[in-house]
Each structure stands twice: as C-alpha cells, then as structure tokens.
mmCIF file of N, CA and C in Angstrom:
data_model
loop_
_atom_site.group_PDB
_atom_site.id
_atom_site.type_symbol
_atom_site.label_atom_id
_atom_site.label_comp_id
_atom_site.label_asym_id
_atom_site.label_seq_id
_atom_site.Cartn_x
_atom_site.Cartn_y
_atom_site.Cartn_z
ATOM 1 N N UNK A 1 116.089 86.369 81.442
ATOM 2 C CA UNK A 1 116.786 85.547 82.381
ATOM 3 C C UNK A 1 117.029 86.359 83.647
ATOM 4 N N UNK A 2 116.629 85.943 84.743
ATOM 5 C CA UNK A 2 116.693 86.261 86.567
ATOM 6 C C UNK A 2 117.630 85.157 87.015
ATOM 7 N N UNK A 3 118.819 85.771 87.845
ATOM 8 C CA UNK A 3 119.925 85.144 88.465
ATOM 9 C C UNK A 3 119.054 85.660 89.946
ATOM 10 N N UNK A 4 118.295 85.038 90.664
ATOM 11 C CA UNK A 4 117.541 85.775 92.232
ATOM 12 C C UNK A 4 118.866 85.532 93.059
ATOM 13 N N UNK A 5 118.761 85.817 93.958
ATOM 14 C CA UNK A 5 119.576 85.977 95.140
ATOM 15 C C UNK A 5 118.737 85.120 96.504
ATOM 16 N N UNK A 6 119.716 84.313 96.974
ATOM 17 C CA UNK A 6 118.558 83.207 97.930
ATOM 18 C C UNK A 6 117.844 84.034 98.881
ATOM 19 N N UNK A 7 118.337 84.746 99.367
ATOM 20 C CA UNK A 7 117.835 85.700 100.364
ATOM 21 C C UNK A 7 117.045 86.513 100.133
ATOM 22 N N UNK A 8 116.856 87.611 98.891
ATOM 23 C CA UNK A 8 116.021 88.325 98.766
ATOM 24 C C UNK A 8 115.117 87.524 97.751
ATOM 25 N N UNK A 9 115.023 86.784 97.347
ATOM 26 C CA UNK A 9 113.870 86.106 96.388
ATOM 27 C C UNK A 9 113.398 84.919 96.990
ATOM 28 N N UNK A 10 113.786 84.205 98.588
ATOM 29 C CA UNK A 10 112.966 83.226 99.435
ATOM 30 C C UNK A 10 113.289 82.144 98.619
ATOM 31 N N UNK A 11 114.817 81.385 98.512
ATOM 32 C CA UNK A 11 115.155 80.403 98.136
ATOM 33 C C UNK A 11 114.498 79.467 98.651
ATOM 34 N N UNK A 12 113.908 78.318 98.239
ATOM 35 C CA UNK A 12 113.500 77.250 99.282
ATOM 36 C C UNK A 12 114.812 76.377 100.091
ATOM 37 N N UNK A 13 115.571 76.348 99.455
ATOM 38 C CA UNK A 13 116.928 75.754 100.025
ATOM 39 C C UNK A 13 117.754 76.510 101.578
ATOM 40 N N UNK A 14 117.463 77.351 101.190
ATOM 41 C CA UNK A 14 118.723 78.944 101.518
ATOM 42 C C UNK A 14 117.961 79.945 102.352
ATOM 43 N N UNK A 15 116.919 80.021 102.394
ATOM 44 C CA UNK A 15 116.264 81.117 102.887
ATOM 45 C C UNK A 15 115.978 80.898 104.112
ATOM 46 N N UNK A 16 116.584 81.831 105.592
ATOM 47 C CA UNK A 16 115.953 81.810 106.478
ATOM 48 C C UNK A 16 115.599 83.139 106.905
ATOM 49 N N UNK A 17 114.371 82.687 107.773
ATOM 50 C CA UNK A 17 114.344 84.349 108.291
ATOM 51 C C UNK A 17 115.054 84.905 109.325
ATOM 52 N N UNK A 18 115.390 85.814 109.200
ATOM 53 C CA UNK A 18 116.090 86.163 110.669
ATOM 54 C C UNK A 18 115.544 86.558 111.821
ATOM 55 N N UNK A 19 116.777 86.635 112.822
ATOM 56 C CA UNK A 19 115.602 86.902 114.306
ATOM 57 C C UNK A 19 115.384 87.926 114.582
ATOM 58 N N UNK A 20 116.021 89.383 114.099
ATOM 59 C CA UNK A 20 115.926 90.570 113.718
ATOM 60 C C UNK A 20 114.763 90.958 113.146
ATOM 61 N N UNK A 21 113.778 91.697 114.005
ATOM 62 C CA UNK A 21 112.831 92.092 112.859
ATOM 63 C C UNK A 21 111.926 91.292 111.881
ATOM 64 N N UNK A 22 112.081 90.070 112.229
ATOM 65 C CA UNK A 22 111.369 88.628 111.091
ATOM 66 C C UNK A 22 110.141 89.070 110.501
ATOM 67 N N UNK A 23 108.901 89.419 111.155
ATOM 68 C CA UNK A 23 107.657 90.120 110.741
ATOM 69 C C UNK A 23 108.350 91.258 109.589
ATOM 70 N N UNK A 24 108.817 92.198 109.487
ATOM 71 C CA UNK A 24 109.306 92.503 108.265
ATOM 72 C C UNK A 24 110.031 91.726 107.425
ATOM 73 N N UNK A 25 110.946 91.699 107.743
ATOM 74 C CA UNK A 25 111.822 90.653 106.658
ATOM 75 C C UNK A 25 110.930 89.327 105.686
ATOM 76 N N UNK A 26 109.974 88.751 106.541
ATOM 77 C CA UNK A 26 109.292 87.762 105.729
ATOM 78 C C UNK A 26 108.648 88.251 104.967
ATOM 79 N N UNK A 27 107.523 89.492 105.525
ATOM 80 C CA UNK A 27 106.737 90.449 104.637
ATOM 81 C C UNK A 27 107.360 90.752 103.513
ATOM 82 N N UNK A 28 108.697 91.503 103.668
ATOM 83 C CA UNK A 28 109.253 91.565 102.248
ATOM 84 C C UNK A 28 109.594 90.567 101.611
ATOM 85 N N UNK A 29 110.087 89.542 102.113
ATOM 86 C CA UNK A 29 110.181 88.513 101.281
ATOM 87 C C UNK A 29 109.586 88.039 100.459
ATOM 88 N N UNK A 30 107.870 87.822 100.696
ATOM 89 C CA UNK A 30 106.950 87.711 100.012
ATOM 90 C C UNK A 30 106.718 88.416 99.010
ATOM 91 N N UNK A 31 106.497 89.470 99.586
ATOM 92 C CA UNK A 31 106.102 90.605 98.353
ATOM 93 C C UNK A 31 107.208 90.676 97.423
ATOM 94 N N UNK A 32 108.365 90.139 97.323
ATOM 95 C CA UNK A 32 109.481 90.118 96.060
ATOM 96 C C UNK A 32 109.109 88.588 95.461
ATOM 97 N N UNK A 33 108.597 87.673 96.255
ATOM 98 C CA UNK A 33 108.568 86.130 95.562
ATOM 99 C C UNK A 33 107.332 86.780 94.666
ATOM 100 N N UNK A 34 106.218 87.361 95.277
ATOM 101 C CA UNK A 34 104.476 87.779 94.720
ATOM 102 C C UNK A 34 105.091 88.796 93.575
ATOM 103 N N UNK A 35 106.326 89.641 93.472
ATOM 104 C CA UNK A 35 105.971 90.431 92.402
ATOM 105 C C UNK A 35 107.332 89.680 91.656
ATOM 106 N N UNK A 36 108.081 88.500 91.725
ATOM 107 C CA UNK A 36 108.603 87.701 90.899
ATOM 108 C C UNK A 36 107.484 87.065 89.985
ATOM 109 N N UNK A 37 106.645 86.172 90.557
ATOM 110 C CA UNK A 37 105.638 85.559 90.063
ATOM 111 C C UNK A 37 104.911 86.773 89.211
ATOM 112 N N UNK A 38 104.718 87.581 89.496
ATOM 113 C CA UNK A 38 103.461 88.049 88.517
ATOM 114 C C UNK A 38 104.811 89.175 86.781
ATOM 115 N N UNK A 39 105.818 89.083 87.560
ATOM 116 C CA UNK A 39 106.907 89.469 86.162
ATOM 117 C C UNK A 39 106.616 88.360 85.372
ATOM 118 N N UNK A 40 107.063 87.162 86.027
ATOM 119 C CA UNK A 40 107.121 86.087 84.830
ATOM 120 C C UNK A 40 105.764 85.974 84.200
ATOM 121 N N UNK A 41 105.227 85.780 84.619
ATOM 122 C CA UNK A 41 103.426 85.686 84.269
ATOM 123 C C UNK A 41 102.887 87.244 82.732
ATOM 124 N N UNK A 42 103.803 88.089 83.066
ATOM 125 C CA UNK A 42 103.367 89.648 82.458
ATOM 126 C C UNK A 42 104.477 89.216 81.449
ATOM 127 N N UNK A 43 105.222 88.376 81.428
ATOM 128 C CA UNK A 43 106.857 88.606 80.720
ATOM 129 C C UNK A 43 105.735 87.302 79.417
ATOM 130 N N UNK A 44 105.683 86.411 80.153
ATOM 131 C CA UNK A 44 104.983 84.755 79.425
ATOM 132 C C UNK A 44 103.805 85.270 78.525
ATOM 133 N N UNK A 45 102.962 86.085 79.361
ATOM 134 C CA UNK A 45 102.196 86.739 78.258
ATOM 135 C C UNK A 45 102.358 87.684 77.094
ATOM 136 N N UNK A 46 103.328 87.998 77.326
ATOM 137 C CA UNK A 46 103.842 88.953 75.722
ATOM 138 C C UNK A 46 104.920 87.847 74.895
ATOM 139 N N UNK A 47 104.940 86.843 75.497
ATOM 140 C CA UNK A 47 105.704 85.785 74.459
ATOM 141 C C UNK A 47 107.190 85.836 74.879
ATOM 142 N N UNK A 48 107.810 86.126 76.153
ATOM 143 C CA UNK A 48 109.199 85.817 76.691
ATOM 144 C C UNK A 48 109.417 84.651 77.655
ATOM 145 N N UNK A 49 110.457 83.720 76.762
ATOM 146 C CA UNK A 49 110.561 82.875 77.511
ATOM 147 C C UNK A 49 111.650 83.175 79.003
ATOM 148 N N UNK A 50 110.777 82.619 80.183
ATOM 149 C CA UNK A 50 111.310 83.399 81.632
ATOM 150 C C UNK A 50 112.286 82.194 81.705
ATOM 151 N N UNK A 51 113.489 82.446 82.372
ATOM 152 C CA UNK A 51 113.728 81.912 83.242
ATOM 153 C C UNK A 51 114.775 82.518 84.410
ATOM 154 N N UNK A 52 114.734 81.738 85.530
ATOM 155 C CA UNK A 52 114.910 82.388 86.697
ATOM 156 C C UNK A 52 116.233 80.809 87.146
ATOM 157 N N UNK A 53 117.094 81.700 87.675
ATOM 158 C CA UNK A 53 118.086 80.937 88.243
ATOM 159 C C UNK A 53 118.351 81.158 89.641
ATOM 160 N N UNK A 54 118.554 80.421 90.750
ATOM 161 C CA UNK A 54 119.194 81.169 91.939
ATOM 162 C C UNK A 54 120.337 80.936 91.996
ATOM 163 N N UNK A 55 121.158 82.034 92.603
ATOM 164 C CA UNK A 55 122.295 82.385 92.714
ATOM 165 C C UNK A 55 123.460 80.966 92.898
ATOM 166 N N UNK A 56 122.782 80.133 93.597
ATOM 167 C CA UNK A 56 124.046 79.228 94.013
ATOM 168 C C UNK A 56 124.234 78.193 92.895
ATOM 169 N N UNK A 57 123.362 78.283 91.890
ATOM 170 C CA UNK A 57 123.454 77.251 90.899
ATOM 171 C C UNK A 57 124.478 77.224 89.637
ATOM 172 N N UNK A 58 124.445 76.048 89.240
ATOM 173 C CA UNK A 58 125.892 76.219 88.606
ATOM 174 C C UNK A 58 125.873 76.713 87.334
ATOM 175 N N UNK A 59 126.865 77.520 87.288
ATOM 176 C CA UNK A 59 126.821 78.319 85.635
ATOM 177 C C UNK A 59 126.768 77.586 84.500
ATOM 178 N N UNK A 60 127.414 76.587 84.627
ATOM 179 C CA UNK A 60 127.304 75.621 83.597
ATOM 180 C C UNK A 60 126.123 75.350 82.993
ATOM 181 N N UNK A 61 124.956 74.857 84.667
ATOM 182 C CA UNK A 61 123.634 74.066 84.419
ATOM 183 C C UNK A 61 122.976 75.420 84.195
ATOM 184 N N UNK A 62 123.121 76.384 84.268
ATOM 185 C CA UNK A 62 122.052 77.574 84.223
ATOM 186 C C UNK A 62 122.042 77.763 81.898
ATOM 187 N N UNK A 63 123.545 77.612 81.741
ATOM 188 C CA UNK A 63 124.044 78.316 80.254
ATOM 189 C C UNK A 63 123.370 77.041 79.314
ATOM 190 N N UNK A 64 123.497 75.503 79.680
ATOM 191 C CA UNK A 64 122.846 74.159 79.511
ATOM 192 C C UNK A 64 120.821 74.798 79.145
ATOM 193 N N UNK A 65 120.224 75.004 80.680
ATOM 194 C CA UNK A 65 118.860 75.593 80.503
ATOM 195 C C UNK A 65 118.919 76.634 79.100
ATOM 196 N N UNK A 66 119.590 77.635 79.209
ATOM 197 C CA UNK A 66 119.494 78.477 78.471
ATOM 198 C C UNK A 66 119.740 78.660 76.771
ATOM 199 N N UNK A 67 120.460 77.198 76.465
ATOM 200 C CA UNK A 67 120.597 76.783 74.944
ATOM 201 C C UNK A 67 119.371 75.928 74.937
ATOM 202 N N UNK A 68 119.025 75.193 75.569
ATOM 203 C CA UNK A 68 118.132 74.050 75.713
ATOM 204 C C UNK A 68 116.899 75.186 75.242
ATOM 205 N N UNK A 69 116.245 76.008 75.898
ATOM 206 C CA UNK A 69 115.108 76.954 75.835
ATOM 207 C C UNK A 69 115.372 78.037 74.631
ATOM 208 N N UNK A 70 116.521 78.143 74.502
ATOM 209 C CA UNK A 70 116.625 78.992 72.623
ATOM 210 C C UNK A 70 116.323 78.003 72.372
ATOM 211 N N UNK A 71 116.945 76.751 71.664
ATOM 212 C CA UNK A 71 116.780 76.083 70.549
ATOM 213 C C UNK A 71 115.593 75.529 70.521
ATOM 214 N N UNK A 72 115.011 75.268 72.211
ATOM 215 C CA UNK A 72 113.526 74.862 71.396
ATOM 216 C C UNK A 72 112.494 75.516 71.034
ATOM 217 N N UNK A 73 112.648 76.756 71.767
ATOM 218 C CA UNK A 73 111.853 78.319 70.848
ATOM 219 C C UNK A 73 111.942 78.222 69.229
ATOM 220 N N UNK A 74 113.516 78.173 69.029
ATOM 221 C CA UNK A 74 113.839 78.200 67.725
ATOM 222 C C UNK A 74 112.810 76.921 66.792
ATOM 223 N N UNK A 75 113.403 75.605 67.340
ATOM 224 C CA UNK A 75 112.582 74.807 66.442
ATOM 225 C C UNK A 75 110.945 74.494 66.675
ATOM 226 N N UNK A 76 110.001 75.413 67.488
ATOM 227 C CA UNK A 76 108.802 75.697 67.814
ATOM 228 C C UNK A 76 108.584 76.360 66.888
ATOM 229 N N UNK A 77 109.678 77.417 66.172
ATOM 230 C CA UNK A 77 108.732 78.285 65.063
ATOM 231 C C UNK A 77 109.659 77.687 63.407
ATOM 232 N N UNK A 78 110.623 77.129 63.994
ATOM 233 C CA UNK A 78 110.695 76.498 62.458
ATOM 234 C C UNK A 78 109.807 75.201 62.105
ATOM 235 N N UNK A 79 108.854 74.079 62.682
ATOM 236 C CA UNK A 79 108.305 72.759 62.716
ATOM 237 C C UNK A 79 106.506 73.767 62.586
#
C-alpha cells in the first residue's frame, strides 16, 4: 500500500506545475509517476496486491479498498 503525495506523484486532480523552474519540476514529476508505474508492475509480478492512495483521500474509503482487496485475495485462494 502507497499513500502518494499530490505533488510529488502528479495527482491528476492536485498537481500543478510551478512557475519556478517548471522544465525541472515536471521532469521530475514524471520520472516519479514512470518509476511508480514500473514498482507496481515489479510488485504485481511477484504476486503483491498494489495499491496506491493519494493523499487527500479519505481514510475511511482507502481502509474500505483495503479489506475489500484482502478478502478477495483471501477467497481467490480459498474457491
């Protein structure tokens, strides 16, 4: 489980670039969304279920995802 941060992980909601320097800042931006994507991808292939939350979302709905995705792991290998 990834709690991202809107800013450094390029929220689609939340994310702007700034006027400071933007040609960097986006660059990095990318390259943290490009090496998010390829964790989950390296994580999915050894059999971990990913999931990724951003920061502003509600704890509730994040802890909801997170029983929802045990239990159906769970009954994937009990069925």
């Amino acid at each position: 489980m990834f709690v991202d941060g809107c800013y450094w992980h390029g929220c689609p909601e939340h994310y702007k670039v700034p006027r400071v320097n933007s040609d960097y800042w986006s660059e990095k931006i990318d390259k943290n969304v490009t090496r998010d994507k390829e964790t989950n991808r390296k994580l999915a292939e050894a059999g971990w279920a990913v999931l990724r939350f951003w920061e502003h979302e509600s704890p509730g709905d994040c802890a909801l995802r997170i029983v929802e995705t045990v239990n159906g792991r769970k009954r994937s290998r009990e069925g």
